[in-house]
mmCIF file of C-alpha atoms in Angstrom:
data_model
loop_
_atom_site.group_PDB
_atom_site.id
_atom_site.type_symbol
_atom_site.label_atom_id
_atom_site.label_comp_id
_atom_site.label_asym_id
_atom_site.label_seq_id
_atom_site.Cartn_x
_atom_site.Cartn_y
_atom_site.Cartn_z
ATOM 1 C CA MET A 1 114.306 70.224 60.798
ATOM 2 C CA ASN A 2 116.970 72.499 62.310
ATOM 3 C CA ASN A 3 117.518 73.208 65.990
ATOM 4 C CA GLY A 4 115.669 76.534 65.824
ATOM 5 C CA GLU A 5 112.615 74.900 64.325
ATOM 6 C CA THR A 6 112.781 72.062 66.855
ATOM 7 C CA SER A 7 112.962 74.516 69.753
ATOM 8 C CA THR A 8 110.089 76.550 68.339
ATOM 9 C CA SER A 9 107.911 73.464 67.969
ATOM 10 C CA MET A 10 108.683 72.385 71.545
ATOM 11 C CA VAL A 11 107.766 75.819 72.904
ATOM 12 C CA LYS A 12 104.516 75.671 70.946
ATOM 13 C CA LYS A 13 103.748 72.163 72.216
ATOM 14 C CA TYR A 14 104.287 73.094 75.869
ATOM 15 C CA ARG A 15 102.778 76.590 75.617
ATOM 16 C CA PRO A 16 99.433 75.536 77.228
ATOM 17 C CA LEU A 17 101.328 74.469 80.358
ATOM 18 C CA ALA A 18 103.039 77.875 80.523
ATOM 19 C CA VAL A 19 99.645 79.556 80.130
ATOM 20 C CA ALA A 20 98.180 77.480 82.977
ATOM 21 C CA ALA A 21 101.148 78.450 85.145
ATOM 22 C CA GLY A 22 100.953 82.033 83.895
ATOM 23 C CA ILE A 23 97.341 82.400 85.011
ATOM 24 C CA GLY A 24 98.728 81.762 88.496
ATOM 25 C CA SER A 25 100.850 84.877 87.940
ATOM 26 C CA ILE A 26 97.718 86.788 86.888
ATOM 27 C CA LEU A 27 96.095 85.716 90.144
ATOM 28 C CA GLY A 28 99.228 86.699 92.089
ATOM 29 C CA SER A 29 99.429 90.216 90.722
ATOM 30 C CA GLY A 30 95.635 90.383 90.672
ATOM 31 C CA ILE A 31 95.256 89.924 94.410
ATOM 32 C CA SER A 32 98.043 92.406 95.207
ATOM 33 C CA VAL A 33 96.890 95.149 92.857
ATOM 34 C CA GLY A 34 93.210 94.253 93.230
ATOM 35 C CA LEU A 35 93.300 94.745 96.984
ATOM 36 C CA SER A 36 95.372 97.914 96.681
ATOM 37 C CA ALA A 37 92.981 99.383 94.104
ATOM 38 C CA THR A 38 89.828 98.468 96.046
ATOM 39 C CA ILE A 39 90.919 98.865 99.671
ATOM 40 C CA THR A 40 89.170 102.236 100.023
ATOM 41 C CA VAL A 41 86.026 100.659 98.568
ATOM 42 C CA TRP A 42 86.203 97.909 101.200
ATOM 43 C CA GLN A 43 86.813 100.562 103.847
ATOM 44 C CA ASN A 44 83.718 102.553 102.899
ATOM 45 C CA GLY A 45 81.529 99.492 102.353
ATOM 46 C CA LEU A 46 82.430 97.669 105.584
ATOM 47 C CA GLY A 47 83.143 100.729 107.729
ATOM 48 C CA LEU A 48 86.787 99.816 108.357
ATOM 49 C CA THR A 49 89.110 102.024 110.355
ATOM 50 C CA ASN A 50 92.433 103.228 108.956
ATOM 51 C CA SER A 51 94.229 100.840 111.295
ATOM 52 C CA GLN A 52 92.187 97.893 110.014
ATOM 53 C CA VAL A 53 92.968 98.894 106.413
ATOM 54 C CA GLY A 54 96.673 98.924 107.251
ATOM 55 C CA ILE A 55 96.476 95.518 108.932
ATOM 56 C CA ILE A 56 94.682 93.959 105.933
ATOM 57 C CA SER A 57 97.203 95.354 103.469
ATOM 58 C CA GLY A 58 100.136 94.254 105.606
ATOM 59 C CA ALA A 59 98.580 90.829 106.180
ATOM 60 C CA LEU A 60 98.429 90.206 102.436
ATOM 61 C CA THR A 61 102.093 91.143 101.969
ATOM 62 C CA PHE A 62 103.265 88.828 104.736
ATOM 63 C CA ALA A 63 100.831 86.029 103.775
ATOM 64 C CA ILE A 64 102.318 85.987 100.267
ATOM 65 C CA ALA A 65 105.822 85.973 101.773
ATOM 66 C CA ILE A 66 104.977 83.092 104.127
ATOM 67 C CA GLY A 67 103.339 81.149 101.287
ATOM 68 C CA SER A 68 106.516 81.548 99.232
ATOM 69 C CA LEU A 69 108.699 80.408 102.113
ATOM 70 C CA LEU A 70 106.513 77.315 102.606
ATOM 71 C CA ALA A 71 106.451 76.343 98.906
ATOM 72 C CA GLY A 72 109.228 73.784 99.235
ATOM 73 C CA GLN A 73 107.688 72.170 102.291
ATOM 74 C CA ILE A 74 104.290 72.042 100.567
ATOM 75 C CA THR A 75 105.727 70.174 97.560
ATOM 76 C CA LYS A 76 107.609 67.847 99.902
ATOM 77 C CA SER A 77 104.432 67.043 101.825
ATOM 78 C CA PHE A 78 101.924 66.785 98.968
ATOM 79 C CA GLY A 79 104.039 66.326 95.854
ATOM 80 C CA LEU A 80 104.953 68.850 93.157
ATOM 81 C CA VAL A 81 102.128 68.107 90.727
ATOM 82 C CA LYS A 82 99.395 67.796 93.345
ATOM 83 C CA SER A 83 100.447 71.134 94.872
ATOM 84 C CA PHE A 84 100.418 72.731 91.402
ATOM 85 C CA ASN A 85 96.920 71.386 90.742
ATOM 86 C CA TRP A 86 95.167 72.242 93.994
ATOM 87 C CA LEU A 87 96.595 75.546 95.234
ATOM 88 C CA ASN A 88 94.279 77.531 92.996
ATOM 89 C CA LEU A 89 91.248 75.937 94.627
ATOM 90 C CA ILE A 90 92.498 77.244 97.987
ATOM 91 C CA TYR A 91 93.025 80.647 96.367
ATOM 92 C CA ALA A 92 89.419 80.581 95.095
ATOM 93 C CA ILE A 93 88.108 79.709 98.566
ATOM 94 C CA GLY A 94 89.971 82.684 100.051
ATOM 95 C CA ALA A 95 88.721 85.028 97.330
ATOM 96 C CA LEU A 96 85.135 83.852 97.824
ATOM 97 C CA ILE A 97 85.409 84.454 101.576
ATOM 98 C CA CYS A 98 86.339 88.034 100.678
ATOM 99 C CA VAL A 99 83.394 88.277 98.268
ATOM 100 C CA PHE A 100 80.902 87.282 100.971
ATOM 101 C CA SER A 101 82.604 89.055 103.876
ATOM 102 C CA ASN A 102 80.486 91.471 105.847
ATOM 103 C CA ASN A 103 83.013 92.467 108.495
ATOM 104 C CA TYR A 104 86.686 93.120 109.097
ATOM 105 C CA ILE A 105 87.610 89.674 110.483
ATOM 106 C CA MET A 106 86.033 87.769 107.599
ATOM 107 C CA LEU A 107 87.776 89.956 105.015
ATOM 108 C CA LEU A 108 91.096 89.561 106.837
ATOM 109 C CA ILE A 109 90.758 85.755 106.876
ATOM 110 C CA GLY A 110 89.925 85.674 103.167
ATOM 111 C CA VAL A 111 92.880 87.898 102.289
ATOM 112 C CA ILE A 112 95.295 85.758 104.338
ATOM 113 C CA ILE A 113 94.129 82.487 102.737
ATOM 114 C CA THR A 114 94.339 83.977 99.249
ATOM 115 C CA GLY A 115 97.780 85.433 99.951
ATOM 116 C CA LEU A 116 99.181 82.151 101.294
ATOM 117 C CA ALA A 117 97.962 80.231 98.229
ATOM 118 C CA SER A 118 99.222 82.907 95.836
ATOM 119 C CA GLY A 119 102.657 83.080 97.445
ATOM 120 C CA ALA A 120 103.133 79.312 97.262
ATOM 121 C CA ASP A 121 101.793 78.932 93.721
ATOM 122 C CA LEU A 122 104.360 81.068 91.884
ATOM 123 C CA PRO A 123 107.555 79.106 92.694
ATOM 124 C CA ILE A 124 105.692 75.800 92.415
ATOM 125 C CA SER A 125 104.221 76.697 89.001
ATOM 126 C CA LEU A 126 107.612 77.682 87.618
ATOM 127 C CA THR A 127 109.157 74.487 88.953
ATOM 128 C CA VAL A 128 106.478 72.410 87.217
ATOM 129 C CA VAL A 129 107.132 74.206 83.914
ATOM 130 C CA SER A 130 110.901 73.642 84.107
ATOM 131 C CA HIS A 131 110.365 70.058 85.339
ATOM 132 C CA ASP A 132 108.122 69.184 82.392
ATOM 133 C CA ALA A 133 109.997 71.096 79.655
ATOM 134 C CA PRO A 134 112.051 68.740 77.453
ATOM 135 C CA ASP A 135 115.197 70.923 77.388
ATOM 136 C CA ASP A 136 116.750 74.012 78.963
ATOM 137 C CA LYS A 137 116.089 76.319 76.011
ATOM 138 C CA THR A 138 112.384 75.477 75.973
ATOM 139 C CA SER A 139 112.263 75.853 79.752
ATOM 140 C CA ALA A 140 113.852 79.336 79.644
ATOM 141 C CA SER A 141 111.385 80.523 76.999
ATOM 142 C CA LEU A 142 108.351 79.143 78.833
ATOM 143 C CA VAL A 143 109.396 80.339 82.303
ATOM 144 C CA SER A 144 110.141 83.882 81.110
ATOM 145 C CA SER A 145 106.787 84.041 79.311
ATOM 146 C CA THR A 146 104.939 83.645 82.618
ATOM 147 C CA GLN A 147 106.071 87.172 83.533
ATOM 148 C CA ILE A 148 103.868 88.467 80.707
ATOM 149 C CA PHE A 149 100.869 87.131 82.602
ATOM 150 C CA TRP A 150 101.954 88.985 85.753
ATOM 151 C CA GLN A 151 101.816 92.258 83.817
ATOM 152 C CA ILE A 152 98.448 91.285 82.350
ATOM 153 C CA GLY A 153 97.156 90.701 85.877
ATOM 154 C CA VAL A 154 98.274 94.167 86.979
ATOM 155 C CA PHE A 155 96.658 95.760 83.948
ATOM 156 C CA MET A 156 93.373 93.826 84.345
ATOM 157 C CA SER A 157 93.143 94.662 88.036
ATOM 158 C CA TYR A 158 93.506 98.388 87.424
ATOM 159 C CA VAL A 159 90.954 98.314 84.606
ATOM 160 C CA CYS A 160 88.434 96.287 86.634
ATOM 161 C CA ALA A 161 88.887 98.518 89.681
ATOM 162 C CA PHE A 162 88.380 101.615 87.533
ATOM 163 C CA ILE A 163 85.197 100.201 85.957
ATOM 164 C CA VAL A 164 83.581 99.334 89.304
ATOM 165 C CA SER A 165 84.869 102.382 91.208
ATOM 166 C CA LYS A 166 81.526 104.206 91.036
ATOM 167 C CA MET A 167 79.461 101.364 92.515
ATOM 168 C CA ALA A 168 77.884 101.818 95.912
ATOM 169 C CA GLY A 169 79.273 100.239 99.068
ATOM 170 C CA ALA A 170 81.651 97.305 98.666
ATOM 171 C CA SER A 171 79.877 95.956 95.572
ATOM 172 C CA GLY A 172 82.660 96.971 93.198
ATOM 173 C CA ALA A 173 85.327 95.269 95.311
ATOM 174 C CA ARG A 174 83.193 92.118 95.555
ATOM 175 C CA ILE A 175 82.990 91.986 91.752
ATOM 176 C CA VAL A 176 86.785 92.285 91.401
ATOM 177 C CA PHE A 177 87.328 89.442 93.876
ATOM 178 C CA SER A 178 84.611 87.372 92.196
ATOM 179 C CA ILE A 179 86.505 87.656 88.914
ATOM 180 C CA LEU A 180 89.679 86.472 90.667
ATOM 181 C CA ALA A 181 87.793 83.530 92.198
ATOM 182 C CA ILE A 182 86.368 82.514 88.813
ATOM 183 C CA PHE A 183 89.827 82.623 87.207
ATOM 184 C CA ALA A 184 91.211 80.521 90.061
ATOM 185 C CA LEU A 185 88.475 77.882 89.741
ATOM 186 C CA ILE A 186 88.940 77.629 85.972
ATOM 187 C CA THR A 187 92.712 77.270 86.425
ATOM 188 C CA TRP A 188 92.261 74.615 89.128
ATOM 189 C CA ALA A 189 89.996 72.554 86.869
ATOM 190 C CA TRP A 190 92.300 72.948 83.855
ATOM 191 C CA ARG A 191 95.455 71.978 85.737
ATOM 192 C CA THR A 192 93.810 69.071 87.522
ATOM 193 C CA PHE A 193 91.789 67.395 84.784
ATOM 194 C CA SER A 194 93.866 68.029 81.652
ATOM 195 C CA THR A 195 95.096 64.748 80.178
ATOM 196 C CA LYS A 196 97.727 66.668 78.203
ATOM 197 C CA PHE A 197 99.195 68.119 81.375
ATOM 198 C CA ARG A 198 99.131 64.699 83.021
ATOM 199 C CA ALA A 199 101.191 63.335 80.116
ATOM 200 C CA PHE A 200 103.639 66.266 80.391
ATOM 201 C CA HIS A 201 104.096 65.586 84.110
ATOM 202 C CA GLU A 202 104.723 61.870 83.564
ATOM 203 C CA GLU A 203 107.194 62.475 80.732
ATOM 204 C CA GLY A 204 109.026 65.102 82.767
ATOM 205 C CA GLU A 205 109.324 62.795 85.752
ATOM 206 C CA GLN A 206 110.641 59.990 83.541
ATOM 207 C CA ARG A 207 113.294 62.321 82.107
ATOM 208 C CA ARG A 208 114.325 63.271 85.633
ATOM 209 C CA ILE A 209 114.636 59.608 86.615
ATOM 210 C CA ASP A 210 116.654 58.862 83.478
ATOM 211 C CA ARG A 211 119.038 61.766 84.165
ATOM 212 C CA GLU A 212 119.485 60.593 87.733
ATOM 213 C CA ALA A 213 120.241 57.071 86.553
ATOM 214 C CA ALA A 214 122.675 58.292 83.889
ATOM 215 C CA SER A 215 124.601 60.314 86.456
ATOM 216 C CA GLN A 216 124.672 57.250 88.744
ATOM 217 C CA THR A 217 123.404 59.359 91.626
ATOM 218 C CA THR A 218 122.274 57.322 94.616
ATOM 219 C CA GLU A 219 121.895 60.119 97.177
ATOM 220 C CA LYS A 220 118.502 61.817 97.203
ATOM 221 C CA VAL A 221 118.685 65.484 96.168
ATOM 222 C CA SER A 222 117.643 67.882 98.937
ATOM 223 C CA ILE A 223 118.434 71.349 100.227
ATOM 224 C CA LYS A 224 121.077 69.779 102.472
ATOM 225 C CA THR A 225 122.837 67.888 99.676
ATOM 226 C CA VAL A 226 122.755 70.946 97.404
ATOM 227 C CA PHE A 227 124.077 73.532 99.864
ATOM 228 C CA ALA A 228 126.269 71.255 102.014
ATOM 229 C CA GLY A 229 127.378 68.702 99.422
ATOM 230 C CA ALA A 230 130.355 68.414 97.092
ATOM 231 C CA ASN A 231 129.167 71.314 94.900
ATOM 232 C CA LYS A 232 128.144 73.619 97.744
ATOM 233 C CA GLY A 233 130.478 76.406 96.590
ATOM 234 C CA ARG A 234 128.858 76.483 93.164
ATOM 235 C CA PHE A 235 125.304 76.509 94.462
ATOM 236 C CA MET A 236 125.998 79.047 97.215
ATOM 237 C CA ALA A 237 127.480 81.376 94.598
ATOM 238 C CA PHE A 238 124.372 80.934 92.441
ATOM 239 C CA PHE A 239 122.098 81.504 95.417
ATOM 240 C CA PHE A 240 123.660 84.725 96.697
ATOM 241 C CA SER A 241 124.075 86.202 93.216
ATOM 242 C CA ILE A 242 120.388 85.636 92.469
ATOM 243 C CA LEU A 243 119.272 86.719 95.953
ATOM 244 C CA ILE A 244 121.183 90.015 95.849
ATOM 245 C CA PHE A 245 120.008 90.752 92.306
ATOM 246 C CA TYR A 246 116.342 90.069 93.059
ATOM 247 C CA VAL A 247 116.191 91.856 96.412
ATOM 248 C CA CYS A 248 117.770 94.971 94.886
ATOM 249 C CA TRP A 249 115.478 94.819 91.853
ATOM 250 C CA ASN A 250 112.374 94.249 93.974
ATOM 251 C CA LEU A 251 113.170 97.039 96.448
ATOM 252 C CA LEU A 252 113.358 99.431 93.537
ATOM 253 C CA ALA A 253 110.314 98.095 91.684
ATOM 254 C CA ASN A 254 108.151 97.917 94.808
ATOM 255 C CA THR A 255 109.043 101.375 96.100
ATOM 256 C CA PHE A 256 108.928 102.939 92.653
ATOM 257 C CA GLY A 257 105.457 101.549 92.102
ATOM 258 C CA GLN A 258 104.296 103.287 95.253
ATOM 259 C CA PHE A 259 105.388 106.804 94.298
ATOM 260 C CA GLN A 260 105.134 106.810 90.480
ATOM 261 C CA THR A 261 101.786 108.612 90.620
ATOM 262 C CA PHE A 262 103.057 110.829 93.430
ATOM 263 C CA THR A 263 106.043 111.889 91.335
ATOM 264 C CA LEU A 264 103.820 112.824 88.394
ATOM 265 C CA VAL A 265 101.435 114.786 90.602
ATOM 266 C CA GLN A 266 104.408 116.638 92.124
ATOM 267 C CA ALA A 267 105.297 117.624 88.546
ATOM 268 C CA HIS A 268 101.868 119.309 88.354
ATOM 269 C CA ALA A 269 100.061 116.483 86.524
ATOM 270 C CA SER A 270 96.372 116.072 87.312
ATOM 271 C CA GLN A 271 95.283 112.924 89.142
ATOM 272 C CA SER A 272 93.509 111.687 86.016
ATOM 273 C CA PHE A 273 96.634 112.271 83.901
ATOM 274 C CA ALA A 274 98.798 110.457 86.448
ATOM 275 C CA THR A 275 96.395 107.497 86.552
ATOM 276 C CA GLY A 276 96.100 107.372 82.777
ATOM 277 C CA ALA A 277 99.865 107.608 82.427
ATOM 278 C CA GLY A 278 100.143 104.686 84.842
ATOM 279 C CA ILE A 279 98.007 102.515 82.566
ATOM 280 C CA VAL A 280 100.061 103.490 79.499
ATOM 281 C CA LEU A 281 103.321 102.853 81.350
ATOM 282 C CA ASN A 282 102.014 99.457 82.465
ATOM 283 C CA PHE A 283 101.303 98.628 78.827
ATOM 284 C CA ILE A 284 104.891 99.616 77.974
ATOM 285 C CA SER A 285 106.042 97.231 80.702
ATOM 286 C CA LEU A 286 104.001 94.450 79.107
ATOM 287 C CA LEU A 287 105.618 95.035 75.705
ATOM 288 C CA ALA A 288 109.103 95.037 77.267
ATOM 289 C CA THR A 289 108.369 91.757 79.052
ATOM 290 C CA MET A 290 107.149 90.196 75.804
ATOM 291 C CA ALA A 291 110.341 91.358 74.080
ATOM 292 C CA PHE A 292 112.501 89.698 76.721
ATOM 293 C CA ALA A 293 110.446 86.483 76.643
ATOM 294 C CA SER A 294 111.118 86.219 72.912
ATOM 295 C CA VAL A 295 114.893 85.993 73.516
ATOM 296 C CA ALA A 296 115.001 84.307 76.942
ATOM 297 C CA GLY A 297 116.091 80.969 75.497
ATOM 298 C CA GLY A 298 118.585 82.337 72.990
ATOM 299 C CA LYS A 299 121.972 83.959 72.551
ATOM 300 C CA TYR A 300 120.678 87.543 72.834
ATOM 301 C CA ARG A 301 119.346 87.109 76.371
ATOM 302 C CA ASN A 302 122.404 88.456 78.171
ATOM 303 C CA LYS A 303 122.707 91.373 75.744
ATOM 304 C CA PHE A 304 119.072 92.305 76.509
ATOM 305 C CA PHE A 305 119.866 92.119 80.219
ATOM 306 C CA LEU A 306 122.849 94.469 79.905
ATOM 307 C CA VAL A 307 120.800 96.970 77.898
ATOM 308 C CA GLY A 308 117.912 96.779 80.385
ATOM 309 C CA ILE A 309 120.039 97.283 83.478
ATOM 310 C CA THR A 310 121.842 100.214 81.829
ATOM 311 C CA VAL A 311 118.515 101.860 80.944
ATOM 312 C CA GLN A 312 117.367 101.484 84.571
ATOM 313 C CA PHE A 313 120.558 103.100 85.872
ATOM 314 C CA LEU A 314 120.332 106.026 83.448
ATOM 315 C CA ALA A 315 116.633 106.481 84.225
ATOM 316 C CA MET A 316 117.367 106.838 87.946
ATOM 317 C CA LEU A 317 120.115 109.372 87.221
ATOM 318 C CA GLY A 318 117.757 111.163 84.841
ATOM 319 C CA LEU A 319 115.063 111.458 87.510
ATOM 320 C CA ALA A 320 117.646 112.674 90.031
ATOM 321 C CA MET A 321 118.952 115.388 87.745
ATOM 322 C CA SER A 322 115.770 116.353 85.901
ATOM 323 C CA SER A 323 113.763 119.454 86.618
ATOM 324 C CA HIS A 324 110.158 119.303 87.768
ATOM 325 C CA SER A 325 108.941 119.544 84.163
ATOM 326 C CA LEU A 326 106.249 116.939 83.520
ATOM 327 C CA TRP A 327 107.152 115.434 80.160
ATOM 328 C CA PRO A 328 110.860 114.758 80.872
ATOM 329 C CA ILE A 329 109.734 112.891 83.989
ATOM 330 C CA VAL A 330 107.098 110.903 82.049
ATOM 331 C CA ILE A 331 109.656 109.933 79.393
ATOM 332 C CA THR A 332 112.227 108.935 82.015
ATOM 333 C CA ILE A 333 109.697 106.788 83.884
ATOM 334 C CA GLY A 334 108.755 105.164 80.568
ATOM 335 C CA CYS A 335 112.413 104.301 79.947
ATOM 336 C CA TYR A 336 112.650 102.871 83.469
ATOM 337 C CA ASN A 337 109.622 100.640 82.828
ATOM 338 C CA ILE A 338 111.300 99.256 79.712
ATOM 339 C CA GLY A 339 114.622 98.549 81.446
ATOM 340 C CA ASN A 340 112.945 97.232 84.570
ATOM 341 C CA ASN A 341 111.129 94.496 82.643
ATOM 342 C CA ILE A 342 113.965 93.543 80.293
ATOM 343 C CA ALA A 343 116.393 93.065 83.192
ATOM 344 C CA GLY A 344 114.106 92.105 86.037
ATOM 345 C CA GLU A 345 111.854 89.420 87.424
ATOM 346 C CA ALA A 346 111.658 87.307 84.257
ATOM 347 C CA MET A 347 115.475 87.043 84.254
ATOM 348 C CA TYR A 348 115.422 86.091 87.938
ATOM 349 C CA LYS A 349 112.902 83.340 87.281
ATOM 350 C CA VAL A 350 114.959 81.864 84.449
ATOM 351 C CA TRP A 351 118.207 81.961 86.453
ATOM 352 C CA THR A 352 116.602 80.205 89.420
ATOM 353 C CA GLN A 353 115.168 77.432 87.272
ATOM 354 C CA GLU A 354 118.450 76.924 85.409
ATOM 355 C CA ALA A 355 120.830 77.021 88.360
ATOM 356 C CA PHE A 356 119.327 74.481 90.763
ATOM 357 C CA PRO A 357 118.181 70.838 90.576
ATOM 358 C CA VAL A 358 114.452 70.468 89.969
ATOM 359 C CA GLU A 359 113.986 68.838 93.384
ATOM 360 C CA VAL A 360 114.881 72.053 95.248
ATOM 361 C CA ARG A 361 113.778 74.788 92.826
ATOM 362 C CA ALA A 362 110.458 75.462 94.576
ATOM 363 C CA SER A 363 112.228 75.714 97.951
ATOM 364 C CA VAL A 364 114.975 78.023 96.683
ATOM 365 C CA GLN A 365 112.700 80.298 94.692
ATOM 366 C CA GLY A 366 110.106 80.279 97.455
ATOM 367 C CA PHE A 367 112.708 81.419 99.979
ATOM 368 C CA ILE A 368 114.041 84.178 97.706
ATOM 369 C CA ASN A 369 110.488 85.363 96.940
ATOM 370 C CA GLY A 370 109.491 85.363 100.585
ATOM 371 C CA PHE A 371 112.693 86.992 101.843
ATOM 372 C CA SER A 372 112.422 89.688 99.187
ATOM 373 C CA ARG A 373 108.818 90.459 100.118
ATOM 374 C CA VAL A 374 109.734 90.754 103.791
ATOM 375 C CA CYS A 375 112.529 93.176 102.851
ATOM 376 C CA CYS A 376 110.091 95.197 100.735
ATOM 377 C CA GLY A 377 107.544 95.230 103.553
ATOM 378 C CA LEU A 378 110.122 96.567 105.997
ATOM 379 C CA PHE A 379 111.496 99.036 103.442
ATOM 380 C CA ALA A 380 107.958 100.352 102.904
ATOM 381 C CA LEU A 381 108.015 101.634 106.489
ATOM 382 C CA ILE A 382 110.503 104.349 105.459
ATOM 383 C CA THR A 383 109.089 104.926 101.965
ATOM 384 C CA PRO A 384 107.053 108.030 102.986
ATOM 385 C CA ALA A 385 110.255 109.739 104.151
ATOM 386 C CA LEU A 386 111.956 108.954 100.843
ATOM 387 C CA VAL A 387 109.318 110.396 98.537
ATOM 388 C CA VAL A 388 108.823 113.857 99.979
ATOM 389 C CA PRO A 389 109.881 116.536 97.456
ATOM 390 C CA SER A 390 112.934 117.547 99.479
ATOM 391 C CA ALA A 391 114.306 113.978 99.502
ATOM 392 C CA ILE A 392 113.402 112.622 96.051
ATOM 393 C CA ARG A 393 116.644 113.767 94.403
ATOM 394 C CA ASN A 394 118.824 111.911 96.914
ATOM 395 C CA THR A 395 116.456 108.947 96.796
ATOM 396 C CA MET A 396 116.987 108.613 93.048
ATOM 397 C CA PHE A 397 120.778 108.682 93.460
ATOM 398 C CA GLY A 398 120.339 105.962 96.091
ATOM 399 C CA PHE A 399 118.205 103.955 93.686
ATOM 400 C CA ALA A 400 120.902 104.317 91.017
ATOM 401 C CA ALA A 401 123.349 102.754 93.490
ATOM 402 C CA ILE A 402 120.903 99.883 94.110
ATOM 403 C CA VAL A 403 120.634 99.306 90.346
ATOM 404 C CA PHE A 404 124.439 99.168 90.147
ATOM 405 C CA ILE A 405 124.556 96.528 92.892
ATOM 406 C CA SER A 406 121.952 94.458 91.044
ATOM 407 C CA PHE A 407 124.045 94.841 87.870
ATOM 408 C CA VAL A 408 127.142 93.454 89.619
ATOM 409 C CA ALA A 409 125.121 90.525 91.004
ATOM 410 C CA GLY A 410 123.585 89.853 87.579
ATOM 411 C CA LEU A 411 126.948 90.009 85.829
ATOM 412 C CA THR A 412 128.347 87.591 88.414
ATOM 413 C CA MET A 413 125.475 85.191 87.727
ATOM 414 C CA MET A 414 126.087 85.296 83.980
ATOM 415 C CA ARG A 415 129.773 84.520 84.505
ATOM 416 C CA LEU A 416 128.902 81.633 86.846
ATOM 417 C CA GLU A 417 126.525 80.147 84.286
ATOM 418 C CA LYS A 418 129.226 80.329 81.635
ATOM 419 C CA LYS A 419 131.833 78.862 83.988
ATOM 420 C CA HIS A 420 129.659 75.870 84.870
ATOM 421 C CA GLY A 421 128.381 75.286 81.338
ATOM 422 C CA ILE A 422 124.708 75.990 82.076
ATOM 423 C CA ASN A 423 124.236 77.696 78.735
ATOM 424 C CA ASN A 424 126.298 78.694 75.726
ATOM 425 C CA PHE A 425 125.332 82.380 75.625
#
């Protein structure tokens, strides 16, 4: 059996673990998009004011950020595996509080609990996958594949919200959150009671102990030893390269997601066309993510990244220089969705898992996730001023500059990985 076949068989063996972690990504995107798509339904059904709607939406954003920031402390307090197993039960409790809420305060509490659990689960799930994977190539393939589930969650949330949009009161929103709760409960039971997963966890921990013994390391690995120890220069370079790349990427992706429909409508598309185009473009994003996942553990990964980041840059320039004709804008946005998912969050996840010791991965990725979400939340305050017709052209040139900064950070990270022998790409 050659190395390619061995790697393929390992990915296949550990695929169920990636799926269990990936469902956490479905729940993460599901709560974000699900609330966004149903917030007006909640408003009409519960008689919420515009201010209350804004507070609920903002509370979810910051709850997810806080959950991400606390991920490392949660694993330190309860253990990596136990945190991985039980966070989805907390998510389900929060979602069910939303389902049965009959007033603003109850809905707010449910959203906050769900957001905290969702924010903490993502970095912890990815750390478990990389901890249990038998080698770096298998880990990269499995970790990148979880991004596919994030796109599936976005797609499912939009479809579910569309299906229930005609229901009276808050019934439609309750159904969407019930579906999320059911998924969370199933995932909790699967992660907790699977004997296969238990064996993966035990084998992964034994490999970690063996590596530690082989390296004759006596000092316990922690955030302090990583960022203030003998290799602090290496890890600080990794950290800031990844942080700059992801914040730039997320600012663009988050803001772009907010005015994609607006841009199409400004180009004289009907609301139904803009919404339908959004679903098609989301499907394109899913295909691009699947394409990247297929090469994440191999020698073509960096080439895919360079192509993706270049497509993003050209798409922003294209939108800046295009006329207000509808189809050129649709095509350019489609190209952006391809580049955005080839050189985007999946790459960030893989880099974070490869660059840092398993003991601190949840803390590092949790901090980057949380910090990025806070930046996006603050940036959203000026988004309305950026998307008015008179400013969109300059905004797109600004976005092109942000893409270029993320390219420099990404290129730096690739060079650092090569320098320190993390992979042979």
